[in-house]
Amino acid sequence: MATPLLICDDSMMARKQVARSLPEGWDVDITFATNGVEGLQAIREGKGEMVFLDLTMPEMDGYQVLEAVKAEGLDTMIIVISGDIQPTAHARVTQLGAIEFIQKPVNPEKLAATLKKFGLI
Protein backbone atom coordinates (compact mmCIF):
# COMPACT_ATOMS: atom_id res chain seq x y z
CA MET A 1 0.00 0.00 0.00
CA ALA A 2 1.29 3.46 -0.92
CA THR A 3 2.43 5.77 1.87
CA PRO A 4 0.37 8.99 2.01
CA LEU A 5 2.97 11.72 1.43
CA LEU A 6 2.24 15.42 1.85
CA ILE A 7 4.50 18.07 0.34
CA CYS A 8 3.62 21.39 1.96
CA ASP A 9 5.29 24.47 0.48
CA ASP A 10 3.94 27.77 -0.86
CA SER A 11 6.30 27.62 -3.85
CA MET A 12 5.10 25.51 -6.79
CA MET A 13 8.70 25.24 -7.98
CA ALA A 14 9.81 23.92 -4.58
CA ARG A 15 6.93 21.39 -4.44
CA LYS A 16 7.85 20.07 -7.89
CA GLN A 17 11.55 19.95 -7.04
CA VAL A 18 10.87 17.90 -3.89
CA ALA A 19 8.58 15.53 -5.81
CA ARG A 20 11.27 15.04 -8.49
CA SER A 21 13.84 14.32 -5.74
CA LEU A 22 11.93 11.36 -4.29
CA PRO A 23 13.69 8.01 -4.52
CA GLU A 24 12.71 6.05 -7.61
CA GLY A 25 10.31 3.24 -6.83
CA TRP A 26 9.20 4.65 -3.46
CA ASP A 27 5.50 3.78 -3.28
CA VAL A 28 3.83 7.04 -2.25
CA ASP A 29 0.52 8.76 -2.85
CA ILE A 30 1.44 12.47 -3.07
CA THR A 31 -0.76 15.34 -1.92
CA PHE A 32 0.37 18.96 -2.31
CA ALA A 33 -0.51 21.83 0.03
CA THR A 34 0.30 25.49 -0.66
CA ASN A 35 0.21 26.72 2.94
CA GLY A 36 0.10 25.46 6.51
CA VAL A 37 -3.70 25.59 6.80
CA GLU A 38 -4.09 23.28 3.79
CA GLY A 39 -1.24 21.11 5.06
CA LEU A 40 -2.71 20.68 8.53
CA GLN A 41 -6.10 19.80 7.06
CA ALA A 42 -4.47 17.18 4.80
CA ILE A 43 -2.69 15.65 7.81
CA ARG A 44 -5.98 15.51 9.71
CA GLU A 45 -7.54 13.74 6.69
CA GLY A 46 -4.82 11.07 6.71
CA LYS A 47 -3.03 12.35 3.61
CA GLY A 48 0.23 13.03 5.43
CA GLU A 49 1.56 9.94 7.14
CA MET A 50 4.88 11.37 5.90
CA VAL A 51 5.21 15.16 5.48
CA PHE A 52 7.82 17.37 3.85
CA LEU A 53 7.17 20.78 5.40
CA ASP A 54 8.44 24.24 4.51
CA LEU A 55 8.81 26.74 7.34
CA THR A 56 8.06 30.07 5.65
CA MET A 57 4.52 30.09 4.25
CA PRO A 58 1.49 32.39 4.30
CA GLU A 59 -1.58 31.86 6.51
CA MET A 60 0.14 29.32 8.78
CA ASP A 61 3.88 28.73 8.80
CA GLY A 62 5.70 25.45 9.34
CA TYR A 63 6.33 26.14 13.03
CA GLN A 64 2.61 26.61 13.59
CA VAL A 65 1.86 23.37 11.73
CA LEU A 66 4.35 21.52 13.93
CA GLU A 67 2.81 23.06 17.05
CA ALA A 68 -0.71 22.04 15.95
CA VAL A 69 0.36 18.49 15.05
CA LYS A 70 1.98 18.13 18.48
CA ALA A 71 -0.98 19.69 20.35
CA GLU A 72 -3.51 17.49 18.52
CA GLY A 73 -1.39 14.35 18.80
CA LEU A 74 -1.61 13.68 15.06
CA ASP A 75 0.22 10.58 13.85
CA THR A 76 2.66 11.81 11.22
CA MET A 77 6.38 11.93 10.54
CA ILE A 78 7.59 15.38 9.49
CA ILE A 79 10.79 16.31 7.72
CA VAL A 80 11.29 20.06 7.47
CA ILE A 81 12.66 21.25 4.14
CA SER A 82 13.69 24.89 4.35
CA GLY A 83 16.17 27.47 3.20
CA ASP A 84 16.36 28.75 6.81
CA ILE A 85 19.48 26.93 7.95
CA GLN A 86 20.04 28.82 11.20
CA PRO A 87 20.89 26.50 14.10
CA THR A 88 18.01 28.01 16.10
CA ALA A 89 15.51 26.99 13.38
CA HIS A 90 16.89 23.45 13.34
CA ALA A 91 16.71 23.16 17.13
CA ARG A 92 13.19 24.58 17.28
CA VAL A 93 11.71 22.24 14.66
CA THR A 94 13.33 19.24 16.34
CA GLN A 95 11.88 20.33 19.67
CA LEU A 96 8.46 20.58 17.99
CA GLY A 97 8.67 17.01 16.72
CA ALA A 98 10.24 17.11 13.25
CA ILE A 99 12.38 14.02 12.68
CA GLU A 100 14.86 15.79 10.39
CA PHE A 101 15.78 19.09 8.75
CA ILE A 102 16.89 19.21 5.11
CA GLN A 103 18.16 22.34 3.36
CA LYS A 104 16.56 23.63 0.13
CA PRO A 105 17.02 22.90 -2.67
CA VAL A 106 16.65 19.21 -1.84
CA ASN A 107 19.55 16.98 -2.72
CA PRO A 108 18.06 13.63 -3.86
CA GLU A 109 20.93 11.62 -2.32
CA LYS A 110 20.56 13.40 1.04
CA LEU A 111 16.80 12.85 0.94
CA ALA A 112 17.21 9.13 0.19
CA ALA A 113 19.80 8.77 2.98
CA THR A 114 17.44 10.48 5.43
CA LEU A 115 14.53 8.24 4.44
CA LYS A 116 16.75 5.15 4.82
CA LYS A 117 17.97 6.38 8.22
CA PHE A 118 14.38 6.30 9.50
CA GLY A 119 13.47 3.03 7.74
CA LEU A 120 11.05 4.75 5.36
CA ILE A 121 12.52 3.23 2.21
mmCIF file of N, CA and C in Angstrom, residues 8 33-44 57-61 65:
data_model
loop_
_atom_site.group_PDB
_atom_site.id
_atom_site.type_symbol
_atom_site.label_atom_id
_atom_site.label_comp_id
_atom_site.label_asym_id
_atom_site.label_seq_id
_atom_site.Cartn_x
_atom_site.Cartn_y
_atom_site.Cartn_z
ATOM 1 N N CYS A 8 4.250 20.126 1.582
ATOM 2 C CA CYS A 8 3.616 21.392 1.965
ATOM 3 C C CYS A 8 4.617 22.538 1.812
ATOM 4 N N ALA A 33 0.166 20.754 -0.688
ATOM 5 C CA ALA A 33 -0.507 21.833 0.030
ATOM 6 C C ALA A 33 0.308 23.104 -0.178
ATOM 7 N N THR A 34 -0.385 24.224 -0.359
ATOM 8 C CA THR A 34 0.299 25.486 -0.661
ATOM 9 C C THR A 34 0.509 26.380 0.559
ATOM 10 N N ASN A 35 -0.018 25.970 1.702
ATOM 11 C CA ASN A 35 0.207 26.717 2.943
ATOM 12 C C ASN A 35 -0.053 25.797 4.132
ATOM 13 N N GLY A 36 0.238 26.280 5.318
ATOM 14 C CA GLY A 36 0.097 25.461 6.512
ATOM 15 C C GLY A 36 -1.328 25.063 6.839
ATOM 16 N N VAL A 37 -2.292 25.919 6.531
ATOM 17 C CA VAL A 37 -3.696 25.595 6.798
ATOM 18 C C VAL A 37 -4.108 24.383 5.968
ATOM 19 N N GLU A 38 -3.787 24.418 4.666
ATOM 20 C CA GLU A 38 -4.086 23.277 3.790
ATOM 21 C C GLU A 38 -3.320 22.032 4.246
ATOM 22 N N GLY A 39 -2.077 22.227 4.630
ATOM 23 C CA GLY A 39 -1.244 21.111 5.063
ATOM 24 C C GLY A 39 -1.791 20.439 6.306
ATOM 25 N N LEU A 40 -2.172 21.231 7.298
ATOM 26 C CA LEU A 40 -2.713 20.681 8.531
ATOM 27 C C LEU A 40 -4.014 19.926 8.259
ATOM 28 N N GLN A 41 -4.845 20.468 7.396
ATOM 29 C CA GLN A 41 -6.097 19.795 7.056
ATOM 30 C C GLN A 41 -5.815 18.449 6.373
ATOM 31 N N ALA A 42 -4.835 18.427 5.485
ATOM 32 C CA ALA A 42 -4.473 17.180 4.803
ATOM 33 C C ALA A 42 -3.959 16.136 5.802
ATOM 34 N N ILE A 43 -3.183 16.574 6.784
ATOM 35 C CA ILE A 43 -2.694 15.647 7.811
ATOM 36 C C ILE A 43 -3.879 15.095 8.601
ATOM 37 N N ARG A 44 -4.792 15.955 8.976
ATOM 38 C CA ARG A 44 -5.984 15.513 9.713
ATOM 39 C C ARG A 44 -6.806 14.506 8.907
ATOM 40 N N MET A 57 5.701 30.150 5.117
ATOM 41 C CA MET A 57 4.520 30.089 4.249
ATOM 42 C C MET A 57 3.478 31.076 4.758
ATOM 43 N N PRO A 58 2.568 31.480 3.874
ATOM 44 C CA PRO A 58 1.488 32.388 4.301
ATOM 45 C C PRO A 58 0.409 31.628 5.082
ATOM 46 N N GLU A 59 -0.428 32.348 5.751
ATOM 47 C CA GLU A 59 -1.577 31.865 6.512
ATOM 48 C C GLU A 59 -1.190 31.101 7.771
ATOM 49 N N MET A 60 -0.340 30.105 7.641
ATOM 50 C CA MET A 60 0.137 29.321 8.781
ATOM 51 C C MET A 60 1.510 28.796 8.401
ATOM 52 N N ASP A 61 2.531 29.151 9.179
ATOM 53 C CA ASP A 61 3.877 28.725 8.802
ATOM 54 C C ASP A 61 4.168 27.312 9.322
ATOM 55 N N VAL A 65 2.333 24.713 12.097
ATOM 56 C CA VAL A 65 1.862 23.371 11.728
ATOM 57 C C VAL A 65 2.435 22.351 12.713
#
